[in-house]
Short mmCIF file of C-alpha atoms in Angstrom, two decimals:
data_model
loop_
_atom_site.label_atom_id
_atom_site.label_comp_id
_atom_site.label_asym_id
_atom_site.label_seq_id
_atom_site.Cartn_x
_atom_site.Cartn_y
_atom_site.Cartn_z
CA MET P 1 90.11 111.06 92.78
CA GLY P 2 88.94 110.35 89.22
CA ARG P 3 92.31 109.10 88.01
CA MET P 4 92.47 106.58 90.87
CA GLY P 5 89.90 104.20 89.48
CA SER P 6 87.15 103.44 86.98
CA ALA P 7 83.82 105.19 86.60
CA VAL P 8 82.29 102.61 88.92
CA ALA P 9 84.86 103.38 91.59
CA VAL P 10 84.14 107.09 91.22
CA ALA P 11 80.44 106.44 91.69
CA VAL P 12 81.15 104.49 94.88
CA VAL P 13 83.28 107.35 96.18
CA ALA P 14 80.47 109.79 95.41
CA VAL P 15 78.00 107.69 97.40
CA LEU P 16 80.39 107.47 100.36
CA CYS P 17 80.96 111.21 100.30
CA ALA P 18 77.23 111.93 100.02
CA ALA P 19 76.59 109.67 103.01
CA ALA P 20 79.27 111.49 104.97
CA VAL P 21 77.63 114.83 104.15
CA VAL P 22 74.27 113.52 105.39
CA ARG P 23 75.83 112.31 108.64
CA VAL P 24 77.53 115.60 109.32
CA ARG P 25 74.74 117.87 108.13
CA GLY P 26 71.97 116.03 109.96
CA GLU P 27 70.62 116.87 113.36
CA ASP P 28 73.26 114.86 115.17
CA THR P 29 76.67 116.34 115.83
CA VAL P 30 79.88 114.81 114.51
CA ASP P 31 80.11 111.38 116.15
CA GLU P 32 82.26 108.27 116.22
CA ASP P 33 80.77 107.01 112.95
CA THR P 34 81.80 110.08 110.99
CA PRO P 35 84.77 109.08 108.80
CA GLY P 36 88.09 110.75 109.51
CA ALA P 37 89.76 113.25 107.23
CA SER P 38 93.45 113.89 106.55
CA PHE P 39 94.65 117.35 105.56
CA ILE P 40 98.15 116.74 104.26
CA PHE P 41 100.90 119.33 103.89
CA GLY P 42 104.47 118.84 102.79
CA ASP P 43 106.74 117.73 99.99
CA SER P 44 107.23 114.84 97.56
CA LEU P 45 107.19 112.28 100.38
CA VAL P 46 103.41 112.81 100.54
CA ASP P 47 102.49 114.58 97.27
CA ALA P 48 99.46 112.80 95.76
CA GLY P 49 99.54 114.58 92.40
CA ASN P 50 99.49 118.36 92.88
CA ASN P 51 102.63 118.74 90.79
CA ASN P 52 100.79 117.14 87.85
CA TYR P 53 99.07 120.51 87.49
CA LEU P 54 102.25 122.61 87.64
CA SER P 55 104.88 123.44 85.06
CA THR P 56 107.72 122.00 87.13
CA LEU P 57 110.77 119.80 86.90
CA SER P 58 109.60 117.90 89.99
CA LYS P 59 107.09 115.42 88.58
CA ALA P 60 106.19 111.77 89.11
CA ASP P 61 103.29 111.39 86.65
CA MET P 62 105.26 109.06 84.43
CA ASN P 63 106.09 105.37 84.43
CA PRO P 64 107.22 103.41 86.34
CA ASN P 65 106.12 105.55 89.31
CA GLY P 66 102.92 104.13 90.77
CA ILE P 67 103.49 100.68 89.30
CA ASP P 68 102.20 99.07 92.53
CA PHE P 69 99.47 101.63 93.29
CA ALA P 70 96.41 99.36 93.31
CA ALA P 71 93.82 102.15 93.21
CA SER P 72 95.05 103.32 89.80
CA GLY P 73 95.75 99.88 88.40
CA GLY P 74 99.46 100.65 88.39
CA THR P 75 99.29 103.83 86.33
CA PRO P 76 101.16 106.93 87.59
CA THR P 77 99.21 109.37 89.76
CA GLY P 78 101.99 111.81 90.62
CA ARG P 79 103.08 109.97 93.77
CA PHE P 80 106.86 109.78 94.12
CA THR P 81 106.97 106.08 94.95
CA ASN P 82 105.95 102.73 93.50
CA GLY P 83 102.69 102.59 95.45
CA ARG P 84 101.07 104.41 98.35
CA THR P 85 102.67 107.25 100.25
CA ILE P 86 102.92 107.14 104.03
CA ALA P 87 100.00 109.62 104.18
CA ASP P 88 97.80 107.32 102.07
CA ILE P 89 98.52 104.37 104.36
CA ILE P 90 97.89 106.35 107.54
CA GLY P 91 94.53 107.48 106.16
CA GLU P 92 93.58 103.85 105.46
CA MET P 93 94.61 102.77 108.96
CA LEU P 94 92.45 105.48 110.54
CA GLY P 95 89.38 104.42 108.56
CA GLN P 96 89.34 107.22 106.02
CA ALA P 97 86.78 106.50 103.26
CA ASP P 98 89.19 107.32 100.44
CA TYR P 99 92.56 108.97 99.82
CA SER P 100 92.78 112.73 100.34
CA PRO P 101 92.67 114.17 96.81
CA PRO P 102 95.19 116.73 95.52
CA PHE P 103 94.01 120.29 96.06
CA LEU P 104 94.74 121.26 92.46
CA ALA P 105 92.69 118.41 90.96
CA PRO P 106 89.52 119.84 89.39
CA ASN P 107 87.25 117.30 91.14
CA THR P 108 88.52 118.16 94.64
CA THR P 109 85.30 119.85 95.63
CA GLY P 110 81.99 119.19 97.36
CA GLY P 111 81.70 115.91 99.29
CA ALA P 112 85.24 114.87 98.27
CA LEU P 113 86.53 117.42 100.80
CA LEU P 114 85.25 115.22 103.64
CA ASN P 115 88.14 112.82 103.02
CA GLY P 116 90.46 115.73 103.63
CA VAL P 117 92.68 117.36 101.03
CA ASN P 118 96.31 116.90 100.04
CA TYR P 119 98.23 120.15 99.52
CA ALA P 120 101.73 118.63 99.38
CA SER P 121 104.04 119.41 96.49
CA GLY P 122 107.26 117.83 95.28
CA GLY P 123 110.17 120.22 95.84
CA ALA P 124 108.33 122.23 98.51
CA GLY P 125 109.92 123.46 101.71
CA ILE P 126 109.26 125.53 104.79
CA LEU P 127 111.01 128.48 103.17
CA ASN P 128 109.57 130.06 100.03
CA GLY P 129 112.96 130.01 98.28
CA THR P 130 113.41 126.27 98.73
CA GLY P 131 113.10 124.18 95.57
CA ARG P 132 113.56 127.03 93.11
CA VAL P 133 115.76 124.66 91.08
CA PHE P 134 112.51 122.89 90.08
CA VAL P 135 111.03 126.17 88.75
CA ASN P 136 107.56 125.66 90.26
CA ARG P 137 106.35 124.03 93.50
CA ILE P 138 103.83 124.89 96.22
CA GLY P 139 105.70 126.01 99.34
CA MET P 140 104.24 125.67 102.84
CA ASP P 141 103.03 129.28 103.00
CA VAL P 142 100.94 128.78 99.87
CA GLN P 143 99.74 125.35 101.04
CA VAL P 144 98.29 127.04 104.15
CA ASP P 145 96.69 129.67 101.90
CA TYR P 146 95.08 126.82 99.95
CA PHE P 147 93.70 125.29 103.15
CA ASN P 148 92.07 128.63 103.89
CA ILE P 149 90.16 128.22 100.60
CA THR P 150 89.13 124.68 101.59
CA ARG P 151 88.05 125.93 105.00
CA ARG P 152 85.61 128.37 103.44
CA GLU P 153 84.30 125.62 101.14
CA LEU P 154 83.65 123.39 104.15
CA ASP P 155 81.69 126.19 105.79
CA GLY P 156 79.51 126.36 102.71
CA LEU P 157 79.15 122.57 102.52
CA LEU P 158 78.37 121.83 106.18
CA GLY P 159 77.46 125.13 107.76
CA LYS P 160 79.92 127.02 109.95
CA GLU P 161 79.26 125.25 113.25
CA LYS P 162 79.33 121.71 111.91
CA ALA P 163 82.37 122.50 109.75
CA ARG P 164 84.17 123.78 112.83
CA GLU P 165 83.24 120.65 114.79
CA PHE P 166 84.31 118.40 111.90
CA ILE P 167 87.70 120.11 111.64
CA HIS P 168 88.25 120.05 115.41
CA ARG P 169 87.25 116.45 116.05
CA LYS P 170 87.65 114.35 112.92
CA ALA P 171 90.49 116.00 110.99
CA ILE P 172 94.17 115.14 111.29
CA PHE P 173 96.64 117.72 110.03
CA SER P 174 99.77 116.01 108.77
CA ILE P 175 102.94 118.02 108.08
CA THR P 176 105.88 116.33 106.35
CA VAL P 177 108.30 119.04 105.32
CA GLY P 178 111.88 120.23 105.85
CA SER P 179 113.97 117.80 103.80
CA ASN P 180 114.06 120.04 100.74
CA ASP P 181 115.11 123.01 102.83
CA PHE P 182 118.39 121.14 103.28
CA LEU P 183 118.67 119.00 100.12
CA ASN P 184 117.49 121.61 97.63
CA ASN P 185 118.49 124.76 99.44
CA TYR P 186 121.18 124.79 102.11
CA LEU P 187 123.06 121.74 100.81
CA MET P 188 122.39 122.24 97.10
CA PRO P 189 125.68 122.15 95.17
CA VAL P 190 126.61 125.54 93.67
CA LEU P 191 123.16 127.11 94.17
CA SER P 192 123.48 127.06 97.97
CA ALA P 193 126.97 128.54 98.12
CA GLY P 194 125.70 132.04 98.83
CA THR P 195 123.26 130.83 101.48
CA ARG P 196 125.86 128.72 103.27
CA VAL P 197 128.38 131.56 103.33
CA ALA P 198 125.82 134.13 104.46
CA GLU P 199 124.10 131.99 107.10
CA SER P 200 125.43 129.58 109.69
CA PRO P 201 123.65 126.25 110.27
CA ASP P 202 122.24 127.68 113.52
CA GLY P 203 120.93 130.75 111.71
CA PHE P 204 119.40 128.72 108.89
CA ILE P 205 117.64 126.36 111.30
CA ASP P 206 116.42 129.34 113.35
CA ASP P 207 114.84 130.64 110.14
CA LEU P 208 113.16 127.29 109.48
CA ILE P 209 111.70 127.07 112.99
CA ILE P 210 110.43 130.67 112.91
CA HIS P 211 108.64 130.07 109.62
CA LEU P 212 107.22 126.69 110.64
CA ARG P 213 105.89 128.18 113.89
CA GLU P 214 104.06 130.82 111.84
CA GLN P 215 102.62 128.18 109.49
CA LEU P 216 101.37 125.95 112.31
CA THR P 217 99.91 128.98 114.10
CA ARG P 218 98.03 129.98 110.94
CA LEU P 219 96.58 126.47 110.59
CA HIS P 220 95.51 126.57 114.24
CA ALA P 221 93.81 129.93 113.66
CA LEU P 222 91.88 128.31 110.78
CA GLY P 223 90.57 125.60 113.12
CA ALA P 224 93.19 122.84 113.02
CA ARG P 225 93.57 121.10 116.37
CA LYS P 226 95.09 117.64 115.83
CA PHE P 227 98.55 117.78 114.29
CA VAL P 228 101.20 115.21 113.49
CA VAL P 229 104.50 116.76 112.43
CA ALA P 230 107.26 114.60 110.99
CA ASN P 231 110.86 115.45 111.69
CA VAL P 232 113.49 115.29 108.93
CA GLY P 233 114.82 111.84 108.12
CA PRO P 234 118.50 110.83 107.85
CA LEU P 235 119.23 112.72 104.65
CA GLY P 236 122.80 111.46 104.53
CA CYS P 237 121.55 107.89 104.08
CA ILE P 238 119.42 108.34 100.96
CA PRO P 239 120.85 106.95 97.69
CA TYR P 240 121.28 110.46 96.24
CA GLN P 241 123.58 111.64 99.03
CA LYS P 242 125.43 108.31 99.25
CA THR P 243 126.10 108.34 95.50
CA LEU P 244 127.09 112.00 95.41
CA ASN P 245 129.58 111.58 98.26
CA ARG P 246 130.79 108.08 97.33
CA VAL P 247 130.43 106.53 100.76
CA LYS P 248 130.49 102.83 101.56
CA ASP P 249 127.37 100.69 101.61
CA ASP P 250 127.12 100.74 105.42
CA GLU P 251 127.97 104.45 105.75
CA CYS P 252 125.92 107.64 105.61
CA VAL P 253 127.06 111.18 104.81
CA LYS P 254 127.72 113.05 108.04
CA LEU P 255 126.87 116.69 107.33
CA PRO P 256 123.26 116.17 106.12
CA ASN P 257 122.53 113.89 109.09
CA THR P 258 124.09 116.36 111.52
CA LEU P 259 121.96 119.20 110.15
CA ALA P 260 118.82 117.04 110.22
CA ALA P 261 119.47 116.04 113.84
CA GLN P 262 120.06 119.67 114.80
CA TYR P 263 116.81 120.77 113.16
CA ASN P 264 114.94 117.86 114.75
CA GLY P 265 116.01 118.92 118.22
CA ARG P 266 114.67 122.40 117.62
CA LEU P 267 111.44 120.98 116.16
CA ARG P 268 110.89 118.88 119.29
CA ASP P 269 111.27 121.98 121.45
CA LEU P 270 108.82 123.90 119.25
CA LEU P 271 106.13 121.23 119.49
CA ILE P 272 106.56 120.95 123.27
CA GLU P 273 106.01 124.71 123.43
CA LEU P 274 102.96 124.64 121.14
CA ASN P 275 101.46 121.86 123.27
CA GLY P 276 101.54 124.29 126.16
CA ASN P 277 104.18 122.61 128.28
CA GLY P 278 105.63 125.50 130.23
CA GLY P 279 103.03 127.93 128.87
CA GLY P 280 102.76 129.58 125.46
CA GLY P 281 100.76 126.80 123.81
CA LEU P 282 98.06 127.14 121.17
CA PRO P 283 94.67 126.65 122.90
CA GLY P 284 93.17 123.21 122.22
CA GLY P 285 96.00 122.27 119.89
CA ARG P 286 97.65 118.85 120.20
CA PHE P 287 100.93 118.35 118.37
CA LEU P 288 102.49 114.93 117.84
CA LEU P 289 106.11 114.48 116.84
CA ALA P 290 106.69 111.65 114.36
CA ASN P 291 110.30 110.60 114.81
CA VAL P 292 110.93 109.68 111.19
CA TYR P 293 114.68 110.09 111.60
CA ASP P 294 115.00 107.22 114.07
CA LEU P 295 112.35 105.16 112.27
CA VAL P 296 114.23 105.27 108.98
CA MET P 297 117.53 104.61 110.74
CA GLU P 298 115.93 101.54 112.31
CA LEU P 299 114.83 100.29 108.88
CA ILE P 300 118.27 100.92 107.41
CA ALA P 301 120.27 99.37 110.26
CA ASN P 302 118.03 96.30 110.47
CA HIS P 303 116.70 96.12 106.93
CA ARG P 304 117.12 92.36 106.64
CA LYS P 305 115.00 91.87 109.75
CA TYR P 306 112.19 93.73 107.97
CA GLY P 307 112.51 91.72 104.76
CA PHE P 308 114.70 94.02 102.65
CA SER P 309 117.89 93.01 100.88
CA THR P 310 119.26 96.56 100.47
CA ALA P 311 118.89 99.89 102.24
CA SER P 312 121.36 101.70 99.97
CA VAL P 313 120.45 101.07 96.33
CA ALA P 314 117.45 102.76 94.74
CA CYS P 315 115.10 100.41 92.91
CA CYS P 316 114.39 102.97 90.18
CA GLY P 317 117.09 105.41 89.09
CA ASN P 318 120.47 105.68 87.43
CA GLY P 319 123.96 106.86 88.21
CA GLY P 320 126.71 105.62 90.46
CA ARG P 321 126.88 102.69 92.81
CA TYR P 322 123.48 103.33 94.40
CA ALA P 323 121.48 104.45 91.31
CA GLY P 324 121.21 107.76 93.10
CA ILE P 325 121.71 110.56 90.55
CA VAL P 326 118.99 110.36 87.89
CA PRO P 327 115.39 110.36 89.25
CA CYS P 328 112.92 107.62 88.39
CA GLY P 329 111.36 107.92 84.94
CA PRO P 330 110.67 106.08 81.68
CA THR P 331 114.38 105.83 80.80
CA SER P 332 115.53 104.78 84.28
CA SER P 333 116.64 101.31 85.25
CA MET P 334 114.15 99.54 87.53
CA CYS P 335 114.83 96.59 89.79
CA ASP P 336 112.87 93.34 89.51
CA ASP P 337 112.56 92.95 93.30
CA ARG P 338 110.81 96.11 94.49
CA GLU P 339 109.81 94.46 97.77
CA ASN P 340 113.49 94.11 98.67
CA HIS P 341 114.38 97.81 98.51
CA VAL P 342 113.96 100.35 101.31
CA PHE P 343 114.28 103.13 98.69
CA TRP P 344 112.17 103.33 95.57
CA ASP P 345 114.26 106.07 93.94
CA PRO P 346 117.22 108.30 94.90
CA TYR P 347 115.09 110.20 97.46
CA HIS P 348 111.91 108.37 98.44
CA PRO P 349 111.00 105.19 100.36
CA SER P 350 109.29 102.27 98.68
CA GLU P 351 105.67 101.42 99.47
CA LYS P 352 106.82 98.53 101.65
CA ALA P 353 108.97 100.90 103.71
CA ASN P 354 106.08 103.39 103.91
CA VAL P 355 103.80 100.67 105.32
CA LEU P 356 106.25 99.94 108.13
CA LEU P 357 106.75 103.64 108.91
CA ALA P 358 102.99 104.26 109.00
CA LYS P 359 102.37 101.39 111.42
CA TYR P 360 104.81 102.84 113.93
CA ILE P 361 103.30 106.33 113.64
CA VAL P 362 99.69 105.16 114.01
CA ASP P 363 100.15 102.53 116.73
CA GLY P 364 103.74 102.83 117.94
CA ASP P 365 105.21 103.79 121.28
CA SER P 366 106.83 107.05 122.42
CA LYS P 367 110.22 106.23 120.87
CA TYR P 368 108.76 106.96 117.44
CA ILE P 369 105.59 108.99 118.06
CA SER P 370 105.03 111.27 121.05
CA PRO P 371 103.46 112.32 123.36
CA MET P 372 100.92 109.69 122.18
CA ASN P 373 100.42 107.69 119.00
CA LEU P 374 98.25 108.92 116.16
CA ARG P 375 95.38 106.49 116.75
CA LYS P 376 94.99 107.78 120.30
CA LEU P 377 95.01 111.38 119.09
CA PHE P 378 92.42 110.60 116.43
CA LYS P 379 90.04 109.11 119.03
CA LEU P 380 90.16 112.17 121.30
#
């Protein structure tokens, strides 16, 4: 968290974390006053800076990324947007004391763990082979391995019983992954040709669901109980796909959206099963489905209603009609009206879009978050 503010801010964070340790380690059990924690898994949609510590082509620790991120004074932190990620905003809305720090940051230790930890990595996917075009990234299997390390650290920090209670009652496990398995694997030009010939869409999605089931089961075995799992958004509507396929402003590319919808149907079935509907659930586990696909489609279809002027053109990027080929960086063109863009860059929503998405997930109805909203799950 050191790069998010001044030395004074760091001192304040230390005091908050120390207070949280006292509350949890004292004689009382974890109660309503104990701050919540977010343990965040996924890809660049929620990466808070882990890729800063990797030798990878998937990086966002350069200007103008983070230009509107107040906690850093507008300097880049490794977030792939102009401000806060959707995970940052959700943490704020649930009363988290500070943002969940990146696992690979050297100061993610001790009391800082009580805010939760962010394991997400730009380019990551459910499958280990996803994102190899970026050279390095932290796939979901390794992210779960990293949580196992954190879990042992929490045992040492709080004692085993209180750590278990803290994880069960006050921790939300957020999983935002799957997009790269299509964009940078199955649908990747040239590199995916072998995969697409060897495996049908049904077979590929079967593989994704099998692996995700294993990952969620491992997290449950490590104590996770409250999960929110995002489905895959409308990939055919992002500036990258629209530019690549040269579609009209009010059109999206069909194949990526069809694949995303197919995967999302299977994900819904998986979460129903893990919740125990019809038997076969994970004991004590509660799994929410965040319907990001329909949420983003709502923003795109009615973007003017939400205060945007475009849902097609990236604010920061270069190439083609929608600035959708070259990622955001120091040499990229950047718009002057960031508040008017649904998309910050060729792939990722702007902070303003993230705020709207987070509000629906935390306090929305069953159209966008089911079987209950995230605030209700957090209070259980």
